[in-house]
Coordinates of C-alpha atoms in Angstrom, one line a residue:
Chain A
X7 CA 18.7 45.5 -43.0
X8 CA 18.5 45.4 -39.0
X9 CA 15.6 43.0 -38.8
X10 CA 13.6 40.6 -40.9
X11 CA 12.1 42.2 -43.8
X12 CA 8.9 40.8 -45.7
X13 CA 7.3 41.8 -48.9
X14 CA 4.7 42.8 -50.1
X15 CA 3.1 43.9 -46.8
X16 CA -0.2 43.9 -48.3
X17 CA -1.3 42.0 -50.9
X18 CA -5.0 41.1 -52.8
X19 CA -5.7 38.5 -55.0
X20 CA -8.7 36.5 -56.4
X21 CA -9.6 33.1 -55.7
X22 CA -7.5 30.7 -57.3
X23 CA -4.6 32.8 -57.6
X24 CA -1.0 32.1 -56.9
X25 CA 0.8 34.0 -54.1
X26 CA 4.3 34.4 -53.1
X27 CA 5.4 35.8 -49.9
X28 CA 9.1 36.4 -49.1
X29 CA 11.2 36.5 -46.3
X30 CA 14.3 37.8 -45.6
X31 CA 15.7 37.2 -42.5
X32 CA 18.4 38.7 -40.0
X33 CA 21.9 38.4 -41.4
X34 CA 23.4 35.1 -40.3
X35 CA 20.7 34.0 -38.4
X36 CA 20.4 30.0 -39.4
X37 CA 16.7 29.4 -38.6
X38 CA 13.5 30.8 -40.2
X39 CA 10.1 30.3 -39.1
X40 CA 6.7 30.7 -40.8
X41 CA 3.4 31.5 -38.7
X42 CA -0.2 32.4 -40.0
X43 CA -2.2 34.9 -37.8
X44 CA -6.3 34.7 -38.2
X45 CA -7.9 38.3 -37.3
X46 CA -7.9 37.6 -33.0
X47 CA -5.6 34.8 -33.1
X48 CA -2.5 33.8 -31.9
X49 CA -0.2 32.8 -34.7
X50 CA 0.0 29.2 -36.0
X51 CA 3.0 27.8 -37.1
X52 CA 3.3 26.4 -40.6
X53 CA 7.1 25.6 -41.3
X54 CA 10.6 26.1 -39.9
X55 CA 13.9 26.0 -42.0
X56 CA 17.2 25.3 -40.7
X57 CA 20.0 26.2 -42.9
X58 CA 18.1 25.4 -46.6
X59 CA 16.3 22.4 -45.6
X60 CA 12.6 22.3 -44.0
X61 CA 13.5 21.0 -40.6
X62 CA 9.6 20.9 -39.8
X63 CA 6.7 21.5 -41.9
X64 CA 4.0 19.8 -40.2
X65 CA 2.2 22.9 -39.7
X66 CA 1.3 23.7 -43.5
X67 CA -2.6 23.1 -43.9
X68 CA -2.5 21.5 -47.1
X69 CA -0.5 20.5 -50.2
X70 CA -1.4 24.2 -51.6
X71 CA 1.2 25.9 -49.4
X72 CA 4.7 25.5 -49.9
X73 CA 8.1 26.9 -48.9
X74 CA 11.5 27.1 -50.0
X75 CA 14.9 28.5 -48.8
X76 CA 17.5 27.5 -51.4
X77 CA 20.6 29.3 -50.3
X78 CA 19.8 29.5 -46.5
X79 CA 18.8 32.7 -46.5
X80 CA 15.5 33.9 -48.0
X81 CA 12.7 32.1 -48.3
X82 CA 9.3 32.5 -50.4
X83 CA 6.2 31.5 -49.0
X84 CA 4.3 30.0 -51.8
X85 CA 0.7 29.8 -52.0
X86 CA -1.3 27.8 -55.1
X87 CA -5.1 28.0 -55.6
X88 CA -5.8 30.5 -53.4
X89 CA -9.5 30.4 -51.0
X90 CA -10.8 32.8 -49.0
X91 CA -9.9 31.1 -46.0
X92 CA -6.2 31.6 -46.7
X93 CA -6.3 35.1 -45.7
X94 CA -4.7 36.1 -42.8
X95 CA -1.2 37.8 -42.0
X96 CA 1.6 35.8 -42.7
X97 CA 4.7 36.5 -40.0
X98 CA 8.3 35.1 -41.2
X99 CA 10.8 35.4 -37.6
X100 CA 14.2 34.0 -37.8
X101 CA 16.7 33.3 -35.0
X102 CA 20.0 32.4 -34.7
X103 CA 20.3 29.0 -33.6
X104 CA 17.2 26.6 -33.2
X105 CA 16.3 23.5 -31.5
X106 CA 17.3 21.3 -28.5
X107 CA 19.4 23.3 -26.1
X108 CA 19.8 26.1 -28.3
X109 CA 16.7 27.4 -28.4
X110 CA 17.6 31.2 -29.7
X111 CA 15.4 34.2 -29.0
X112 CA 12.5 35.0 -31.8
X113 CA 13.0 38.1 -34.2
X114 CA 10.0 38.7 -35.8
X115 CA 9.1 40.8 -39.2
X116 CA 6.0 42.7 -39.7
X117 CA 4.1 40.4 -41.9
X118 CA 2.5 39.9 -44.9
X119 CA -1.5 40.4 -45.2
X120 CA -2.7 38.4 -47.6
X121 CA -6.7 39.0 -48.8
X122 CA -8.1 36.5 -50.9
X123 CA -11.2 38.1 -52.5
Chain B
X28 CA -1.9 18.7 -28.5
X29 CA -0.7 22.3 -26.2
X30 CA -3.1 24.3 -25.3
X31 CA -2.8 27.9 -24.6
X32 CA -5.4 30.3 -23.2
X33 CA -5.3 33.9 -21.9
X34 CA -7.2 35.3 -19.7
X35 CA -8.4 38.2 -20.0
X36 CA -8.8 39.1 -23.8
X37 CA -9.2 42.9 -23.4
X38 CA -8.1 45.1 -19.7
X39 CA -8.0 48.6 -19.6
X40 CA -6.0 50.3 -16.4
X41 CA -5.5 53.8 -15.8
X42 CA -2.1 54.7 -16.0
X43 CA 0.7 54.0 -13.1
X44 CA -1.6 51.0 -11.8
X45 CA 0.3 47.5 -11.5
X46 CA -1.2 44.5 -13.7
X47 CA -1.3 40.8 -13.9
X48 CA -1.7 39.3 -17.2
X49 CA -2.0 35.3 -17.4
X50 CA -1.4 32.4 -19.2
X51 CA -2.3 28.8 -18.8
X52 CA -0.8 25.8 -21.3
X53 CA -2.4 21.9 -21.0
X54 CA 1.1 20.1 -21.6
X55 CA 3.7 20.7 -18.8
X56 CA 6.3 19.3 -20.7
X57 CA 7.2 22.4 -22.1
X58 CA 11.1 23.9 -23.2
X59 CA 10.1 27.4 -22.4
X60 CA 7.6 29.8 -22.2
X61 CA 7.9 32.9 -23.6
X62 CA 5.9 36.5 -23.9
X63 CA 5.6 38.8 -26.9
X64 CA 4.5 42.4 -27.6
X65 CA 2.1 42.7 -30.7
X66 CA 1.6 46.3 -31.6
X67 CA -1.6 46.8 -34.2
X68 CA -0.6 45.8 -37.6
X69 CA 2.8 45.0 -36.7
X70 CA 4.8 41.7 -35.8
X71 CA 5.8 40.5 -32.5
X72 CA 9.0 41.3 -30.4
X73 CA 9.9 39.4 -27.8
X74 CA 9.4 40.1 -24.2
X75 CA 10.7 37.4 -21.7
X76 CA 12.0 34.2 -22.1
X77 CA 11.8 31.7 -19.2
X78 CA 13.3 28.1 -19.5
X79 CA 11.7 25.4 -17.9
X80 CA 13.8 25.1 -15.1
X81 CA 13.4 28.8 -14.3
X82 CA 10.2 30.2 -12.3
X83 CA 10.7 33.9 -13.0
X84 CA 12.3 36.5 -15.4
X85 CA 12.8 40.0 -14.9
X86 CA 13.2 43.1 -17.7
X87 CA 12.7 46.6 -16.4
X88 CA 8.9 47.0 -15.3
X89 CA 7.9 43.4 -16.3
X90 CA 8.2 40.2 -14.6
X91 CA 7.1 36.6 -16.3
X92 CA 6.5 33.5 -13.7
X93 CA 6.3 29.9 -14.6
X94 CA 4.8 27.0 -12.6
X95 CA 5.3 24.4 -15.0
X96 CA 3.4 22.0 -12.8
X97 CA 0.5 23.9 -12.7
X98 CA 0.9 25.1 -16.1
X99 CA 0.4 28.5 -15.8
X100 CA 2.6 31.8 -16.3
X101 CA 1.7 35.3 -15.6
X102 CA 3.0 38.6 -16.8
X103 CA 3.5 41.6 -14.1
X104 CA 4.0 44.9 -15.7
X105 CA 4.4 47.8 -12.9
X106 CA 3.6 51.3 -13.5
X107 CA 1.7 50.9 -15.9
X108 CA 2.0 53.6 -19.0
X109 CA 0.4 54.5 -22.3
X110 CA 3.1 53.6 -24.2
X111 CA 2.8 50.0 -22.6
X112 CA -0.8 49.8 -24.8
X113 CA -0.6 46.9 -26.7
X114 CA -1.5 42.5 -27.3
X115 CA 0.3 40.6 -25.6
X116 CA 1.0 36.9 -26.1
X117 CA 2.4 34.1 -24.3
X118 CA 3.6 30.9 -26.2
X119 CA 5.0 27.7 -25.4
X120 CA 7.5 26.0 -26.6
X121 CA 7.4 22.3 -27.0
X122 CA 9.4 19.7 -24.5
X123 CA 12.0 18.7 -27.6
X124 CA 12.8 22.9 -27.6
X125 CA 12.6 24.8 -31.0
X126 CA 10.9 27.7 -31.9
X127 CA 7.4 25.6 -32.9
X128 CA 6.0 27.9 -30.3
X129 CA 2.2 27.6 -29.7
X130 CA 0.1 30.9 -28.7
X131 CA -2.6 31.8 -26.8
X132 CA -5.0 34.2 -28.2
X133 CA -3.3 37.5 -26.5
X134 CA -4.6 40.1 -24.2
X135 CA -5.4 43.6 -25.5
X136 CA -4.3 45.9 -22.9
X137 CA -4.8 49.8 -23.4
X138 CA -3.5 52.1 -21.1
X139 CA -5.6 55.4 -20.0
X140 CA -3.9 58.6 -19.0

């Protein structure tokens, strides 16, 4: 597709379920972002990829949230143990080229809401 | 740690009137500063882009300013119109560059015909 594509756009699970949120970013774009949006927030960012390794992940909140991107393209958002305070929309944006002077303009996809009941 | 505040949260203009939105950051030793458009329920697209060394960027009816050394940026949108009903967000990015953007909390601005 055109732009960066997440599934599912909803999704509700119980307490102390396991999530997965994927991303599928613009064709040949190298770097992929994840942020977390509370209800009246900003986003918060949780973990950037460039190419398939985790460039930064300082911004994951715990050892519950993970992320992958094996072949440098899609990446899954992976959520164990799910609490109530893990809802919120998850936003995936990937742009083509990342860091230092090559700081390339943000393309963002339209989320993923997770509820945690 | 940045910072980011906007002020206001929520302005409502009649259409065709100019508007300021602003932005201030704590840590002037940013890479950029950028703004976004957040329509409800959907994700963010970019609005302006300005690079530290700039102090202005210009796209149609909006203009984005940066005083890094005040650490602020503001947001002009002329002639106003519905269509232009929206959050908007600024973010910073940090002084090493990189999309590790943080946000302020947006402003909700609705448009009246």
């Amino acid at each position: 597709g055109a732009g960066v594509s997440q599934t599912p756009s909803n999704k509700v699970t119980e307490k102390g379920k396991y999530v997965e949120l994927r991303c599928d970013p613009i064709s040949g774009h190298t770097a992929l972002y994840w942020y977390r949006q509370s209800l009246g927030q900003g986003p918060e960012f949780l973990i950037y990829f460039q190419g398939t390794g985790a460039a930064d992940d300082s911004g994951l909140p715990n050892d519950r949230f993970f992320a992958v991107r094996p072949e440098g393209s899609v990446s899954t958002l992976k959520i164990q143990r799910t609490e109530r305070g893990d809802s919120a929309v998850y936003l995936c944006a990937s742009s083509l080229i990342a860091g230092g002077a090559g700081t390339g303009e943000l393309f963002f996809g339209e989320g993923s809401r997770l509820t945690v009941l | 740690k940045q910072e980011v505040t906007q002020i206001p949260a929520a302005l409502s203009v009649p259409e065709g009137e100019n508007l300021v939105l602003n932005c201030s950051f704590t840590d002037s030793a940013i890479y950029n500063l950028q703004w976004f458009r957040q329509d409800p329920g959907k994700g963010l697209t970019s609005l302006l882009l300005i690079q530290s060394s700039q102090r202005e960027q210009t796209s149609g009816r909006l203009n984005a300013s940066l005083d890094k050394s005040s650490g602020r940026s503001t947001l002009y949108i002329a002639a106003s119109q519905p269509g232009d009903s929206a959050t908007y967000l600024c973010a910073s990015s940090p002084g090493g560059g990189g999309n590790k953007l943080t946000f302020g909390t947006g402003t909700q601005l609705k448009v009246e015909l």
